[in-house]
PDB file of C-alpha atoms in Angstrom:
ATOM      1  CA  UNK A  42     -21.639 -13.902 -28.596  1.00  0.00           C
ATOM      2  CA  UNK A  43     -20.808 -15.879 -25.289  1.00  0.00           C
ATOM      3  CA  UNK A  44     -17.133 -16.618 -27.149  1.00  0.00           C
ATOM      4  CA  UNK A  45     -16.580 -13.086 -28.396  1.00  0.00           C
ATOM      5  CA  UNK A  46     -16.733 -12.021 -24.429  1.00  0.00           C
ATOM      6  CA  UNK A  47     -14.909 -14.443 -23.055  1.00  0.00           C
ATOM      7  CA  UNK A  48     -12.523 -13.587 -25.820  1.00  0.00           C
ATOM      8  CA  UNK A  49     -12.487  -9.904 -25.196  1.00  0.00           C
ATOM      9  CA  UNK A  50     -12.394 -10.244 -21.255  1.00  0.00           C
ATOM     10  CA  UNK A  51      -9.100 -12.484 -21.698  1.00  0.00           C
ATOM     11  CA  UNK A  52      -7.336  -9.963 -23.695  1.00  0.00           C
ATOM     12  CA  UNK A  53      -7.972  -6.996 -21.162  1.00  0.00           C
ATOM     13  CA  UNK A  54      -6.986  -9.568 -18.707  1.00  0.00           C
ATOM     14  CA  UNK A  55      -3.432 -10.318 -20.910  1.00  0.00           C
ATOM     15  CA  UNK A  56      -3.371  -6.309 -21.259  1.00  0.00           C
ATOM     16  CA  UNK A  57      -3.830  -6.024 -17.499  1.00  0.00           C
ATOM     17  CA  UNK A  58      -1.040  -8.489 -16.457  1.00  0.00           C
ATOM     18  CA  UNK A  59       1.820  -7.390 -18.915  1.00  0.00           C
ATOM     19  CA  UNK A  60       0.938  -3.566 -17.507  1.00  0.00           C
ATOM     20  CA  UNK A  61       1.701  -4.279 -14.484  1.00  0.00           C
ATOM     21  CA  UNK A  62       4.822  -6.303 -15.161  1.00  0.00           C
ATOM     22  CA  UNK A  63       6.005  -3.572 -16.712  1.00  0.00           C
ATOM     23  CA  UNK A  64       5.275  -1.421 -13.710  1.00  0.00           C
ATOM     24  CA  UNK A  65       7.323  -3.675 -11.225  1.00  0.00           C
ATOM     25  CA  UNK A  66      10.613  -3.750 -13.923  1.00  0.00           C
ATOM     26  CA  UNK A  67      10.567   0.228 -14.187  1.00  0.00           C
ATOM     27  CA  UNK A  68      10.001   0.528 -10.626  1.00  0.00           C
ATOM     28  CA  UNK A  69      13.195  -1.870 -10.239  1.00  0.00           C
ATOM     29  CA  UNK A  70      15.215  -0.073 -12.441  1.00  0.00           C
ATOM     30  CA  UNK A  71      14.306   3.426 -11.166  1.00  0.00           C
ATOM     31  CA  UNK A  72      15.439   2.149  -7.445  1.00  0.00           C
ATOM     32  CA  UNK A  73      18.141   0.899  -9.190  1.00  0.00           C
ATOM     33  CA  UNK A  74      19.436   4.060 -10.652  1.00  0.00           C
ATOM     34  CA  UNK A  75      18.765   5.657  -7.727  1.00  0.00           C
ATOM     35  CA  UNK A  76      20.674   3.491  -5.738  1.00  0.00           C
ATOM     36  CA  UNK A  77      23.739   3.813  -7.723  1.00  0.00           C
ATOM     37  CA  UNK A  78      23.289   8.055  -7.841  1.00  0.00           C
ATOM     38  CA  UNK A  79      23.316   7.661  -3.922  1.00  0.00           C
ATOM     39  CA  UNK A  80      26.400   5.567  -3.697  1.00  0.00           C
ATOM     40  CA  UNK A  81      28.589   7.630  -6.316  1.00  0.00           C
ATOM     41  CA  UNK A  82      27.256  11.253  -4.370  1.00  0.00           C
ATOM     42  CA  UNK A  83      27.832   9.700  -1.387  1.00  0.00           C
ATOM     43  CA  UNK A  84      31.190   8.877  -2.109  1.00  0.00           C
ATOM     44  CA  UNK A  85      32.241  12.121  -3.973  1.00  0.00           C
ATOM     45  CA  UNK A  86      30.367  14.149  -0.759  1.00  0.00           C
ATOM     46  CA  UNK A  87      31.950  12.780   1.818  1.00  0.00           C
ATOM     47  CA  UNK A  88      35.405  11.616   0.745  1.00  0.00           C
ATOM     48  CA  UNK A  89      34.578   7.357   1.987  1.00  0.00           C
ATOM     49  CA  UNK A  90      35.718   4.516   0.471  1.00  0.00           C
ATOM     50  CA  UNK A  91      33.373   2.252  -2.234  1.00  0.00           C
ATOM     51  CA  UNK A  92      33.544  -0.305   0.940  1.00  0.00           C
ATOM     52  CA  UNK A  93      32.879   1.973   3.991  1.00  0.00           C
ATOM     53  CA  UNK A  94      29.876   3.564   1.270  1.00  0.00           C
ATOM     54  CA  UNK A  95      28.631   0.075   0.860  1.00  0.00           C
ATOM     55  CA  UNK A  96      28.520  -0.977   4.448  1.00  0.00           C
ATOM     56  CA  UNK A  97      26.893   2.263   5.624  1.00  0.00           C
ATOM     57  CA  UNK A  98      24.549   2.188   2.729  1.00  0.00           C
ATOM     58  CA  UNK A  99      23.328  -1.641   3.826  1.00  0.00           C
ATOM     59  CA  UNK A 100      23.414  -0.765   7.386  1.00  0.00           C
ATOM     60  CA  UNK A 101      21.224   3.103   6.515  1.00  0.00           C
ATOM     61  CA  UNK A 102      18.509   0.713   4.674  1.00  0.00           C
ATOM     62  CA  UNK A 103      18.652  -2.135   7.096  1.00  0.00           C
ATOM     63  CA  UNK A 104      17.562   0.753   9.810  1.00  0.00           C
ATOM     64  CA  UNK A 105      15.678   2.781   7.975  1.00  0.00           C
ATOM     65  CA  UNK A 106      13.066  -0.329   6.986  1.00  0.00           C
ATOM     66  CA  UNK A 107      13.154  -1.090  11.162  1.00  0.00           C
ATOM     67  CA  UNK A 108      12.374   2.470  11.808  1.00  0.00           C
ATOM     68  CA  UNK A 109       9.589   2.830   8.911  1.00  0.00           C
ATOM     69  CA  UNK A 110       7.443  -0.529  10.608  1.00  0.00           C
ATOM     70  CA  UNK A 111       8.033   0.576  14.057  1.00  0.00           C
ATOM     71  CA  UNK A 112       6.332   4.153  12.513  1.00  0.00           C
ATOM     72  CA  UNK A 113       3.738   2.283  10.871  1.00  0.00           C
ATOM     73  CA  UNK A 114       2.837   0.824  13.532  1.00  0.00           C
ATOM     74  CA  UNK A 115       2.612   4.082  15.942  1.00  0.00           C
ATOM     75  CA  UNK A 116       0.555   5.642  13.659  1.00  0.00           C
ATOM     76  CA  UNK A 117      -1.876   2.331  13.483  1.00  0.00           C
ATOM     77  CA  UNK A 118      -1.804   3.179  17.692  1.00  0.00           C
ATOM     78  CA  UNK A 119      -2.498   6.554  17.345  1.00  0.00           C
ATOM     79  CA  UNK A 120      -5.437   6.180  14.301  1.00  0.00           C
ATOM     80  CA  UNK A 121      -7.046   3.969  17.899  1.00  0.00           C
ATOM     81  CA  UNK A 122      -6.574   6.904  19.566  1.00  0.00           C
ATOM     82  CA  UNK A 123      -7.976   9.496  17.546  1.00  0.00           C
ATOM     83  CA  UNK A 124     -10.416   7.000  16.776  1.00  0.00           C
ATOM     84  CA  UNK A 125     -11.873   6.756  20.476  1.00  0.00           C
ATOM     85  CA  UNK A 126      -9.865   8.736  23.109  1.00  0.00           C
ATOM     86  CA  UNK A 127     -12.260   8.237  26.093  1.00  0.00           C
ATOM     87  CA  UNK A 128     -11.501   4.285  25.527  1.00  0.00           C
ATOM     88  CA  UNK A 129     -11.121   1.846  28.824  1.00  0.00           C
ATOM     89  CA  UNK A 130      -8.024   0.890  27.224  1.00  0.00           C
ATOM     90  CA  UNK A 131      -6.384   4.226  26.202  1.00  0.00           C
ATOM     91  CA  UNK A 132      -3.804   4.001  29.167  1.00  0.00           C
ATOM     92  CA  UNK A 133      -2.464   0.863  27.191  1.00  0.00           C
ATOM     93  CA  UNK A 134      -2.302   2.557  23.858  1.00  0.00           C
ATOM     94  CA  UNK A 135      -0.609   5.487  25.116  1.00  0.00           C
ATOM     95  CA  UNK A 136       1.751   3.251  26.592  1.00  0.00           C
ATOM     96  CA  UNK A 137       2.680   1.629  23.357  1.00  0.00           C
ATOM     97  CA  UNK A 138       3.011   4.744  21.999  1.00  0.00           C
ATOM     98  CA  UNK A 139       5.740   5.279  24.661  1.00  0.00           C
ATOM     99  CA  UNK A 140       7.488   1.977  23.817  1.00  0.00           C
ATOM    100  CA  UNK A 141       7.104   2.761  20.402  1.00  0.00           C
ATOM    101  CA  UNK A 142       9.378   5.436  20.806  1.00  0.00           C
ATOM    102  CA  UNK A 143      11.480   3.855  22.871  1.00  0.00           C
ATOM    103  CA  UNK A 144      11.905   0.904  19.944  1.00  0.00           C
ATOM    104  CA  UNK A 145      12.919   3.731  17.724  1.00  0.00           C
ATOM    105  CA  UNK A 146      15.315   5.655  19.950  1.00  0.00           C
ATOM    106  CA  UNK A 147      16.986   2.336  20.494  1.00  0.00           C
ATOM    107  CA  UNK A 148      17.568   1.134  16.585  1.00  0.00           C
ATOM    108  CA  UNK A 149      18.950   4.517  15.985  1.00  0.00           C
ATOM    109  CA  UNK A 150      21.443   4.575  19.141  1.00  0.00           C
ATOM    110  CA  UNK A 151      22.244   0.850  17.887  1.00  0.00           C
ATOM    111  CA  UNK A 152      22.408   1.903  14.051  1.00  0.00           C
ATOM    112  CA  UNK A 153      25.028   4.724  15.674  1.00  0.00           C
ATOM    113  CA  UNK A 154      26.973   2.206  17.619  1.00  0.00           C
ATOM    114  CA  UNK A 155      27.125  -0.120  14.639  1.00  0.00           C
ATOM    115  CA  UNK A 156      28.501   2.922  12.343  1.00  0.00           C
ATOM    116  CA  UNK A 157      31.461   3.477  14.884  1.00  0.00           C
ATOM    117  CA  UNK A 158      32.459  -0.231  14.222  1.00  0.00           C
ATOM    118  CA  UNK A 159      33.618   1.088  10.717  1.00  0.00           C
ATOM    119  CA  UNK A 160      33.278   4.888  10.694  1.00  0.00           C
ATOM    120  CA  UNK A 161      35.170   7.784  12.033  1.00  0.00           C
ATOM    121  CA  UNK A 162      32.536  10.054  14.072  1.00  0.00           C
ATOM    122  CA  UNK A 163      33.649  12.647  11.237  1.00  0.00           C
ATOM    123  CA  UNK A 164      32.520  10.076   8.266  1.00  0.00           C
ATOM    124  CA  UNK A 165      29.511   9.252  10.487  1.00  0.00           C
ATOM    125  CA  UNK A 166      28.543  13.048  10.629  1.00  0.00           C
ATOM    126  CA  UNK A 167      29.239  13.847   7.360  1.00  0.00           C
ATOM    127  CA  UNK A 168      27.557  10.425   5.832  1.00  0.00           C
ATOM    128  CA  UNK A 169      24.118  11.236   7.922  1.00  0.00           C
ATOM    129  CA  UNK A 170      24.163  14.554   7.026  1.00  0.00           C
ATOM    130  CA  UNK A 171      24.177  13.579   3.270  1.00  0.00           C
ATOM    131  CA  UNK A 172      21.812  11.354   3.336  1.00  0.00           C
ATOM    132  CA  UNK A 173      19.552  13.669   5.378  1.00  0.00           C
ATOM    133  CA  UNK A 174      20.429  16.344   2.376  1.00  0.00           C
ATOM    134  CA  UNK A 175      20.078  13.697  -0.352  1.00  0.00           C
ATOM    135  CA  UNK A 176      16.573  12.642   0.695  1.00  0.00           C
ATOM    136  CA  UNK A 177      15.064  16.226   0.890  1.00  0.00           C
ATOM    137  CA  UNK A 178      15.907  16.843  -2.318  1.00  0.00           C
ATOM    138  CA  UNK A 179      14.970  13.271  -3.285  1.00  0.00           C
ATOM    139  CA  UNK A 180      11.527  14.116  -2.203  1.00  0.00           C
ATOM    140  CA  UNK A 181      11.816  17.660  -3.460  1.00  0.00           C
ATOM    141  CA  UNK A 182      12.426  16.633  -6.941  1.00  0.00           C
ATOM    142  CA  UNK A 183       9.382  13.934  -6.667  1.00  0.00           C
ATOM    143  CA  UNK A 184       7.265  16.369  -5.354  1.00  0.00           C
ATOM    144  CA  UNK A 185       8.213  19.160  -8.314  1.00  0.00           C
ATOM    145  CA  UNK A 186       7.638  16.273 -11.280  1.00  0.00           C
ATOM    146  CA  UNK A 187       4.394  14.928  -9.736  1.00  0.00           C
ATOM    147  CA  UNK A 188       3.079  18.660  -9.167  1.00  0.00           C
ATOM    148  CA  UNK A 189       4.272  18.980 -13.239  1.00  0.00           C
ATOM    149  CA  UNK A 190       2.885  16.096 -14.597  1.00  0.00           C
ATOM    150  CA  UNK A 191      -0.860  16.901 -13.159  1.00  0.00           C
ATOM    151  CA  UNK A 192      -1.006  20.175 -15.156  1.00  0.00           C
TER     152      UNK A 192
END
């Protein structure tokens, strides 16, 4: 008996494992495709070249992943806040908040100033707002299949 469970608790284990592998390669390959979609829009959108699209594309993700933590990390400031506004030490939080901002005001003047380096100010326009268009309807589109899949 003590066999046939062991048994039976390594298989779901196995099962469990090559699930989840599975998981992280689709999840690759999705990004992947989506990746590539961006790139070839992006260049039929806005009229740039395969190397001006790559370098904006690095230097778009390279910001974006700054700005995301330095969000993160506001909203950990401000869950302290909600959390307990008459604190002692509120001053201080709402003072990071204030950096904070600051930090993120600052990569996207920097992330604007690196663009010129390589962009027209037309290209830079026209590149930011595709990808502003591109991810609404990115996020549209998830939205519509995850709403269609629950019913």
């Amino acid at each position: 008996m003590n066999i046939f469970k062991i048994i039976l608790i390594s298989c779901l284990i196995i099962t469990a494992n090559f699930s989840y592998a599975q998981y992280d390669k689709n999840k690759l390959q999705m990004k992947g495709q989506i990746d590539s979609l961006m790139n070839s829009k992006l260049i039929s959108e806005t009229g740039i070249d395969q190397t001006t699209a790559d370098k904006f594309i690095e230097k778009y993700k390279e910001n974006n992943k700054q700005i995301r933590e330095l969000k993160k990390e506001k909203k950990e400031v401000m869950k302290l806040i909600k959390a307990d506004p008459s604190a002692l030490d509120v001053g201080t939080k709402l003072d990071k908040l204030i950096d904070l901002d600051y930090e993120i005001f600052k990569n996207r003047k920097a992330f604007m100033e690196d663009l010129n380096n390589f962009m027209t100010p037309q290209q830079i326009a026209g590149t930011i707002v595709f990808m502003n268009d591109f991810s609404k309807e990115f996020r549209k589109r998830l939205k519509k299949n995850r709403n269609g899949n629950r019913n």
